[in-house]
Coordinates of C-alpha atoms in Angstrom, one line a residue:
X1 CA 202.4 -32.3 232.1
X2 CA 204.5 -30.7 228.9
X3 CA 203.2 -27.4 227.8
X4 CA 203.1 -27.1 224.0
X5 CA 202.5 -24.2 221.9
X6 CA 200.0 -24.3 219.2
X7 CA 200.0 -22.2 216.2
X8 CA 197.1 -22.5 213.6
X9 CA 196.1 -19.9 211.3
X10 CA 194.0 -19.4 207.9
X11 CA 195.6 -16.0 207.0
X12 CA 198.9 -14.8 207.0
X13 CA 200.1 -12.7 209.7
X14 CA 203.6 -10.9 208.8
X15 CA 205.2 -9.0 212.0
X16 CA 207.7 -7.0 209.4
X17 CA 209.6 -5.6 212.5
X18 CA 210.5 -9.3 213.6
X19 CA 211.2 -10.3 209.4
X20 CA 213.3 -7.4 208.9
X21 CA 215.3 -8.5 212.4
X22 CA 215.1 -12.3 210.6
X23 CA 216.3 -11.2 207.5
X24 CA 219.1 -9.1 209.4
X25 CA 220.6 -12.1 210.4
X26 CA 219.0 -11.9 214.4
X27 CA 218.2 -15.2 215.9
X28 CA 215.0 -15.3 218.0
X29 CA 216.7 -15.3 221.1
X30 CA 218.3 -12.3 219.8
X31 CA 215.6 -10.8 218.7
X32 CA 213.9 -11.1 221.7
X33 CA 216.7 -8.8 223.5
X34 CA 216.2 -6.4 220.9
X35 CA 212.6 -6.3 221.5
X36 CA 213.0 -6.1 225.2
X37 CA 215.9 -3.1 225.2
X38 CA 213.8 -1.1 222.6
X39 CA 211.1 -1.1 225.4
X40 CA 208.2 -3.3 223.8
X41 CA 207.7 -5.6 226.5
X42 CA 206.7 -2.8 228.9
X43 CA 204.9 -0.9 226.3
X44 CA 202.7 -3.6 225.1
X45 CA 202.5 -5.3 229.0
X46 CA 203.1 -9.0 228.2
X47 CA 206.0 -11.2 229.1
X48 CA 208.7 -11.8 228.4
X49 CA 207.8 -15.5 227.7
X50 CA 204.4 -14.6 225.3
X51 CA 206.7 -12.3 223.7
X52 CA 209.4 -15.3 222.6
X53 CA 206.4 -17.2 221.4
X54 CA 205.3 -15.5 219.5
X55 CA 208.4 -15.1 217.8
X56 CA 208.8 -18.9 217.5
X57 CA 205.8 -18.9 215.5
X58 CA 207.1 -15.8 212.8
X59 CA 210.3 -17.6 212.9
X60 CA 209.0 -20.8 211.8
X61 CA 206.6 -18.9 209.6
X62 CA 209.6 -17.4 207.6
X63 CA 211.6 -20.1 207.2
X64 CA 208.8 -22.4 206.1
X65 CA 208.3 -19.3 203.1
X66 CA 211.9 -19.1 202.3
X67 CA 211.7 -21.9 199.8
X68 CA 209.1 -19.7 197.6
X69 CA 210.9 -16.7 198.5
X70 CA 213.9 -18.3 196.3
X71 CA 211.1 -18.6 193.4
X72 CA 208.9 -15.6 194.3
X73 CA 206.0 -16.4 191.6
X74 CA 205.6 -19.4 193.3
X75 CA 204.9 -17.4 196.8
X76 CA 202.5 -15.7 194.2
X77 CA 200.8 -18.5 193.2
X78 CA 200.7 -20.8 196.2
X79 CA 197.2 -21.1 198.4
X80 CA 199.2 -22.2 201.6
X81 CA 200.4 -18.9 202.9
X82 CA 197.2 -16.6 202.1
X83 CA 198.1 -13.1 201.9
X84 CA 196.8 -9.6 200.1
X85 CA 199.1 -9.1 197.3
X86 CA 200.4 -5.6 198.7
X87 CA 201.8 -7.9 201.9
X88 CA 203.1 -10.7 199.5
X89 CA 205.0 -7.9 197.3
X90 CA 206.5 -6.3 200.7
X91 CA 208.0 -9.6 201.6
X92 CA 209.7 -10.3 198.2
X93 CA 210.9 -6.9 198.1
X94 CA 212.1 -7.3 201.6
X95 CA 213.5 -10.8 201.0
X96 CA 215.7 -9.2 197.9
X97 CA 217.1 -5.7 199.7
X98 CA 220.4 -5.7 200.4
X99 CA 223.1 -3.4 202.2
X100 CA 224.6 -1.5 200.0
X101 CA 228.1 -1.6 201.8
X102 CA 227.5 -5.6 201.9
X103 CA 227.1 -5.6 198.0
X104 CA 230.0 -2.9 197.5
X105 CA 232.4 -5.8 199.2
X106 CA 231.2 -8.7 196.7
X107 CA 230.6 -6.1 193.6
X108 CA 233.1 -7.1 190.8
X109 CA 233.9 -11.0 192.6
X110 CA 232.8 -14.3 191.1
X111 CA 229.4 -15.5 192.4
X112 CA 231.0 -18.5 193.5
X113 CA 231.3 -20.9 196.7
X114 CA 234.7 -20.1 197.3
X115 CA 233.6 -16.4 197.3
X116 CA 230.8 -17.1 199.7
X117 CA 232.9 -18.1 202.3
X118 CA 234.7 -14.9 202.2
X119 CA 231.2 -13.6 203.6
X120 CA 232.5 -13.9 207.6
X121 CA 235.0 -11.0 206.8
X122 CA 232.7 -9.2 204.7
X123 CA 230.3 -9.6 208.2
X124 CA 233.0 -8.6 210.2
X125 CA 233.9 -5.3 207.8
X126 CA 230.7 -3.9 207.6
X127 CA 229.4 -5.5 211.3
X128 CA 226.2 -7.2 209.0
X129 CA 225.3 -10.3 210.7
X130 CA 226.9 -13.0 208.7
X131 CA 223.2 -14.6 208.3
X132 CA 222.4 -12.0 206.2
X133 CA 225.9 -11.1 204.2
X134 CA 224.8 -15.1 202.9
X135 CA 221.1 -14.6 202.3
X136 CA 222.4 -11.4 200.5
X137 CA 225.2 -13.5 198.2
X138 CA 222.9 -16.3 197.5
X139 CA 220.2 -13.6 196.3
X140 CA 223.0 -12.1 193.7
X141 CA 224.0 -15.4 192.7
X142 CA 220.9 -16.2 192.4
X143 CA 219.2 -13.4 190.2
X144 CA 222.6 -13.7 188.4
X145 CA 222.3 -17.7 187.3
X146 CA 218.7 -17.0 186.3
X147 CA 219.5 -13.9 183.8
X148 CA 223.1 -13.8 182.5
X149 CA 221.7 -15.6 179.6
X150 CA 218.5 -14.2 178.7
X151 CA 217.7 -12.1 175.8
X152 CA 215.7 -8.9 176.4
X153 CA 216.0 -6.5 179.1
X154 CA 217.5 -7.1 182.7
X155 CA 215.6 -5.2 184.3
X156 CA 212.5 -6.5 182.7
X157 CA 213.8 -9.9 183.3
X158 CA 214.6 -9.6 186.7
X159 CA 211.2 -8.3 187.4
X160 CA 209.5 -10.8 185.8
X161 CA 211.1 -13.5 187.5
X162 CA 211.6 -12.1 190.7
X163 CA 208.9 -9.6 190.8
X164 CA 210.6 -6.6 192.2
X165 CA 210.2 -3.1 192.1
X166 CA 211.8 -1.1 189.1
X167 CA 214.1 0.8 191.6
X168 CA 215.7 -2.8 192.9
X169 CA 215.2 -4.6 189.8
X170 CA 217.8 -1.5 188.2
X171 CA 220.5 -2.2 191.2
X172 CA 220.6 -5.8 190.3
X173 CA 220.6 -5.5 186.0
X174 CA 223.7 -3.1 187.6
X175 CA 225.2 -6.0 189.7
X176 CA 224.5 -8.5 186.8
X177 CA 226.2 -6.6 184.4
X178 CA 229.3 -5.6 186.8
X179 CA 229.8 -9.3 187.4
X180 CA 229.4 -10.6 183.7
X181 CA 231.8 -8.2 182.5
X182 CA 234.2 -8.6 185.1
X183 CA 234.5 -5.2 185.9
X184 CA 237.4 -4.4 188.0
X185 CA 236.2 -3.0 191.3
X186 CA 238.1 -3.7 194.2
X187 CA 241.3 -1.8 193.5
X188 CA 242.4 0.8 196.1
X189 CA 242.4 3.5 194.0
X190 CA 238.3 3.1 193.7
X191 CA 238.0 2.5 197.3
X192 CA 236.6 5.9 197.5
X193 CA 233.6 4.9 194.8
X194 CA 230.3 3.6 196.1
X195 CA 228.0 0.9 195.6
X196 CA 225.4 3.8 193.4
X197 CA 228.6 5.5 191.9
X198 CA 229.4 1.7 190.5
X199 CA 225.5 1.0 189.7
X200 CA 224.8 4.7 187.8
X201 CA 227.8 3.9 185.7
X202 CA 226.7 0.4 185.0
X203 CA 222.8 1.5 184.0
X204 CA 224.3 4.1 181.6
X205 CA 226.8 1.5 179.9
X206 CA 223.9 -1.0 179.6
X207 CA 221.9 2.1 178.1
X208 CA 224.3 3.4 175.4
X209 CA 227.0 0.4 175.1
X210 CA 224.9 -2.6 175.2
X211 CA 223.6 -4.6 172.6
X212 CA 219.9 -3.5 173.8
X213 CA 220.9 0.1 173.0
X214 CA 218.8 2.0 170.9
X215 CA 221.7 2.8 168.1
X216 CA 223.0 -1.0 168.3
X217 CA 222.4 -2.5 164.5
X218 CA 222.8 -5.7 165.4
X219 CA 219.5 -5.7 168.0
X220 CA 220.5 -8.9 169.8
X221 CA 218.4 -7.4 172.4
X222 CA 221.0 -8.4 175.2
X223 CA 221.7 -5.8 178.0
X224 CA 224.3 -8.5 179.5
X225 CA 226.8 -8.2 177.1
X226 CA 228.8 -4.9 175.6
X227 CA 228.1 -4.3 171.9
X228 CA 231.1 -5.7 170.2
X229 CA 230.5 -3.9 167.1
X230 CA 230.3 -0.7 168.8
X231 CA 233.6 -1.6 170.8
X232 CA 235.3 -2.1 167.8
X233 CA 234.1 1.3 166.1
X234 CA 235.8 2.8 169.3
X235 CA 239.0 2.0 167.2
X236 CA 238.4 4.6 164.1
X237 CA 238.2 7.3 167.5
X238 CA 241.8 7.6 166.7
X239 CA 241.6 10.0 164.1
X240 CA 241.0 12.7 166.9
X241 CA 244.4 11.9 168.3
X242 CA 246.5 13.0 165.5
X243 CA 248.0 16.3 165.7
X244 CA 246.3 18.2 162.9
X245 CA 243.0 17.0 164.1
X246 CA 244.1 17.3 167.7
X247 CA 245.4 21.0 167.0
X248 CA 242.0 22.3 165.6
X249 CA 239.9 20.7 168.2
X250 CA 241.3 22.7 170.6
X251 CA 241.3 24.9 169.3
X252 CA 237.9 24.9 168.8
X253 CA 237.0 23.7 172.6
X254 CA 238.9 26.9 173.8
X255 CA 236.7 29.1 171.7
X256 CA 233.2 27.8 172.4
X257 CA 234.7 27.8 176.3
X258 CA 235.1 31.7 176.3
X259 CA 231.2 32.5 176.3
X260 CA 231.0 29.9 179.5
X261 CA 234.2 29.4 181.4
X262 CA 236.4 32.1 183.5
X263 CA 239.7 32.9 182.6
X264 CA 241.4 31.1 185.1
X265 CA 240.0 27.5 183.9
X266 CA 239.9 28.3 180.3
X267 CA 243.9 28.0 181.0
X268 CA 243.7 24.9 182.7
X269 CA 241.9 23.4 180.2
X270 CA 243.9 24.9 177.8
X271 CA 247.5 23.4 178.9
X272 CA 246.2 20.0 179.4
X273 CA 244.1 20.0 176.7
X274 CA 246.2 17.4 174.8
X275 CA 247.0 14.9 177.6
X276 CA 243.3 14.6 178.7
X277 CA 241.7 14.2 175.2
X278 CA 244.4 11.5 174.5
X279 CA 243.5 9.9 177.4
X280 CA 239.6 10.0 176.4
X281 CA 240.7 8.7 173.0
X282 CA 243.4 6.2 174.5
X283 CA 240.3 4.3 176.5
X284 CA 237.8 4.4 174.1
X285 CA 240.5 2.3 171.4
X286 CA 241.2 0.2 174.3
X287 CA 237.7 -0.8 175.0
X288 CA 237.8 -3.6 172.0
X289 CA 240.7 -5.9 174.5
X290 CA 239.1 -7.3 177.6
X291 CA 241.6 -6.1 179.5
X292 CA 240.9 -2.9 179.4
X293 CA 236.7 -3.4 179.5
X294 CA 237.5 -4.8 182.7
X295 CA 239.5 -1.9 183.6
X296 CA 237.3 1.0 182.7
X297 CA 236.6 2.4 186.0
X298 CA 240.6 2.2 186.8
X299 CA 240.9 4.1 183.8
X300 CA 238.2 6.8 184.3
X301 CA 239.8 7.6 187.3
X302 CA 243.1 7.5 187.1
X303 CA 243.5 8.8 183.4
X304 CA 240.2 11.3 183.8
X305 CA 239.7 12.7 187.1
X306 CA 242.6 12.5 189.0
X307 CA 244.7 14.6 186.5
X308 CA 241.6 17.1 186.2
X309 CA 241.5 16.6 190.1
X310 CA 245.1 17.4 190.3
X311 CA 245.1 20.9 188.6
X312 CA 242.0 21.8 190.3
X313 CA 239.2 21.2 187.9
X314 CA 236.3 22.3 189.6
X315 CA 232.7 19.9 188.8
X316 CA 231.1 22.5 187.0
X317 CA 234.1 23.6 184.9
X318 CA 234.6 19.9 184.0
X319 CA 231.0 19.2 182.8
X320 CA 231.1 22.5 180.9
X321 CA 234.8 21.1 179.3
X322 CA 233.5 17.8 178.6
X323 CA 230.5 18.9 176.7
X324 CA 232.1 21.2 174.5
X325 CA 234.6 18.4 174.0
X326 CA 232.5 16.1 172.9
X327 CA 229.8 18.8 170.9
X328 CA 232.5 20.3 168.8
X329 CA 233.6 17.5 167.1
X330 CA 230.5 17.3 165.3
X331 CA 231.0 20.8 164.4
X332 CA 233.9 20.1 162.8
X333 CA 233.2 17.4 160.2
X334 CA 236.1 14.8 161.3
X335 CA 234.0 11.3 159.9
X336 CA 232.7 13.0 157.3
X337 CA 233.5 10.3 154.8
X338 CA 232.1 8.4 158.2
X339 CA 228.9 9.6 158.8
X340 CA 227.9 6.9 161.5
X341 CA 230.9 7.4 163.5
X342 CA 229.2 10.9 164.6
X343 CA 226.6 7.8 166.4
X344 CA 229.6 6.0 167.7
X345 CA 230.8 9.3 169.3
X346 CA 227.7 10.1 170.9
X347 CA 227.3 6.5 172.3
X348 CA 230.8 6.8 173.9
X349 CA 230.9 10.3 174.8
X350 CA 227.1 10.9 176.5
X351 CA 228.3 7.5 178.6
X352 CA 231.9 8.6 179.6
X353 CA 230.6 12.3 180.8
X354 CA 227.6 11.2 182.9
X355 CA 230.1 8.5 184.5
X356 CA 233.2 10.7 185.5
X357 CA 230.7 13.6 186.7
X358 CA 229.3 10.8 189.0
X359 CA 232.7 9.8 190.0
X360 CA 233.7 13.6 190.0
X361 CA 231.4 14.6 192.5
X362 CA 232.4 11.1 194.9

């Protein structure tokens, strides 16, 4: 006589310690020797055999859901898996986490097949089952397909059609925005930078330098995409490079810096004064050529905090340079036949500052 294992059920049961090992990329035999070295078996008192079973059944109950967990307001609408909406929420939000160090290996690469089969080194890197290095692509490629196009806010977007929390729904607008940019990211001079350097940076560009910005005329309402008119304002930033201009802003940065810096950085700042505000200006022009959008975190770190690095620039002493960099200029009435380049400024400025202290502090 065959034994056969029955499973019915009106109301879903989730077992979130066996659908985080599923969604870890642990098969059930495997997650049956997990189970049984973290001591459950003996704890419980129950076999080894009840124990498997019962992780068939969650098994089969997860996979069966995985098709609505690719659409989650279906999951949400749907009468076959009956659940309190707390539970169904969990298991989206569950179904769309992700490792960060799994994400920093894709973060800047085409969403694409060939890229996905680059997943077993990615596995083998950050020792992520390769199960879930896949689930974790598809989920980016997927979220990414569904919004690069939309107008309105990414994060709204992604929450409405993938009903996550605020906190994951900004990591993926991040990733989104990374990936339709092409931002460069996987040189190895920005090995050091993590996944949350990469997705604060991103979050402030799609603040100030997207066309959903507050200051953006044109109001195409599209945090995807950079502001082109904006980029190409960047240009008329040159007028702080030439040397009259130059020569009186630092002079008037080295002034305001005696009420808040010591001596001994006031003369750091003061001898490479010229070289780093060139460089500010340098890839804020540059910003208008592709090539160097895609480049901007190369450039931040090899033309901003390296040198400042270099010469021993401490964090503090650097925020308290940058700001009276940027606050200055408005003080000395350079666009005055320009008035909204004082709002091109800002845009650029605010964004550059709060993303080389993040990469500062790395």
């Amino acid at each position: 006589m065959t034994a056969v294992d029955v499973f019915v059920g009106n109301y879903t049961l989730i077992d979130f310690e066996l659908y985080d090992l599923w969604l870890n990329g642990y098969s059930a035999h495997d997650a049956a020797l997990f189970l049984q070295k973290s001591g459950v078996l003996q704890k419980a008192d129950v076999s080894m055999e009840i124990v498997y079973s019962d992780i068939q059944d969650q098994y089969r109950l997860f996979t069966s859901m995985e098709k609505l967990l690719k659409s989650p307001p279906k999951l949400i609408d749907q009468q076959i898996y009956q659940m309190e909406t707390d539970m169904q929420k969990r298991v989206i939000e569950r179904y769309y986490r992700f490792d960060s160090v799994v994400v920093r290996e894709i973060l800047g690469k085409k969403l694409s097949s060939r890229n996905r089969k680059d997943m077993e080194d990615v596995s083998e890197k950050t020792r992520i089952p390769i199960r879930s290095c896949r689930r974790q692509f598809d989920n980016l490629k997927r979220v990414f397909k569904t919004v690069e196009d939309m107008m309105g806010s990414l994060v709204e977007n992604i929450k409405t059609h993938y009903l996550l929390s605020e906190d994951l729904a900004r990591q993926y607008a991040a990733i989104v925005f990374i990936a339709n940019n092409r931002f460069e990211t996987g040189k190895k001079k920005l090995s050091h930078l993590t996944f949350e350097d990469f997705v604060f940076c991103a979050n402030q560009m799609i603040t100030n330098w997207s066309y959903s910005s507050v200051e953006c005329k044109v109001h195409e309402d599209m945090d995807v995409d950079l502001d082109r008119r904006f980029l190409q304002d960047l240009r008329e930033l040159k007028l702080i490079a030439e040397k009259e201009v130059l020569d009186d802003h630092k002079g008037q940065v080295i002034s305001h810096l005696k009420q808040t810096m010591s001596k001994k950085s006031r003369q750091i700042v003061e001898e490479s004064f010229k070289n780093w505000s060139k460089a500010i200006i340098n890839i804020a022009c540059g910003l208008n050529h592709s090539k160097d959008v895609r480049d901007i975190f190369l450039d931040l770190v090899e033309k901003v905090t390296e040198p400042c690095l270099s010469v021993g620039l401490t964090a503090p002493d650097m925020n308290t340079f940058l700001s009276a960099y940027k606050d200055t200029i408005v003080k000395m009435d350079v666009f005055r036949h320009q008035p909204h380049m004082l709002v091109v400024w800002d845009r650029y400025m605010k964004t550059l500052i709060l993303c080389v202290l993040q990469i500062y502090h790395t």
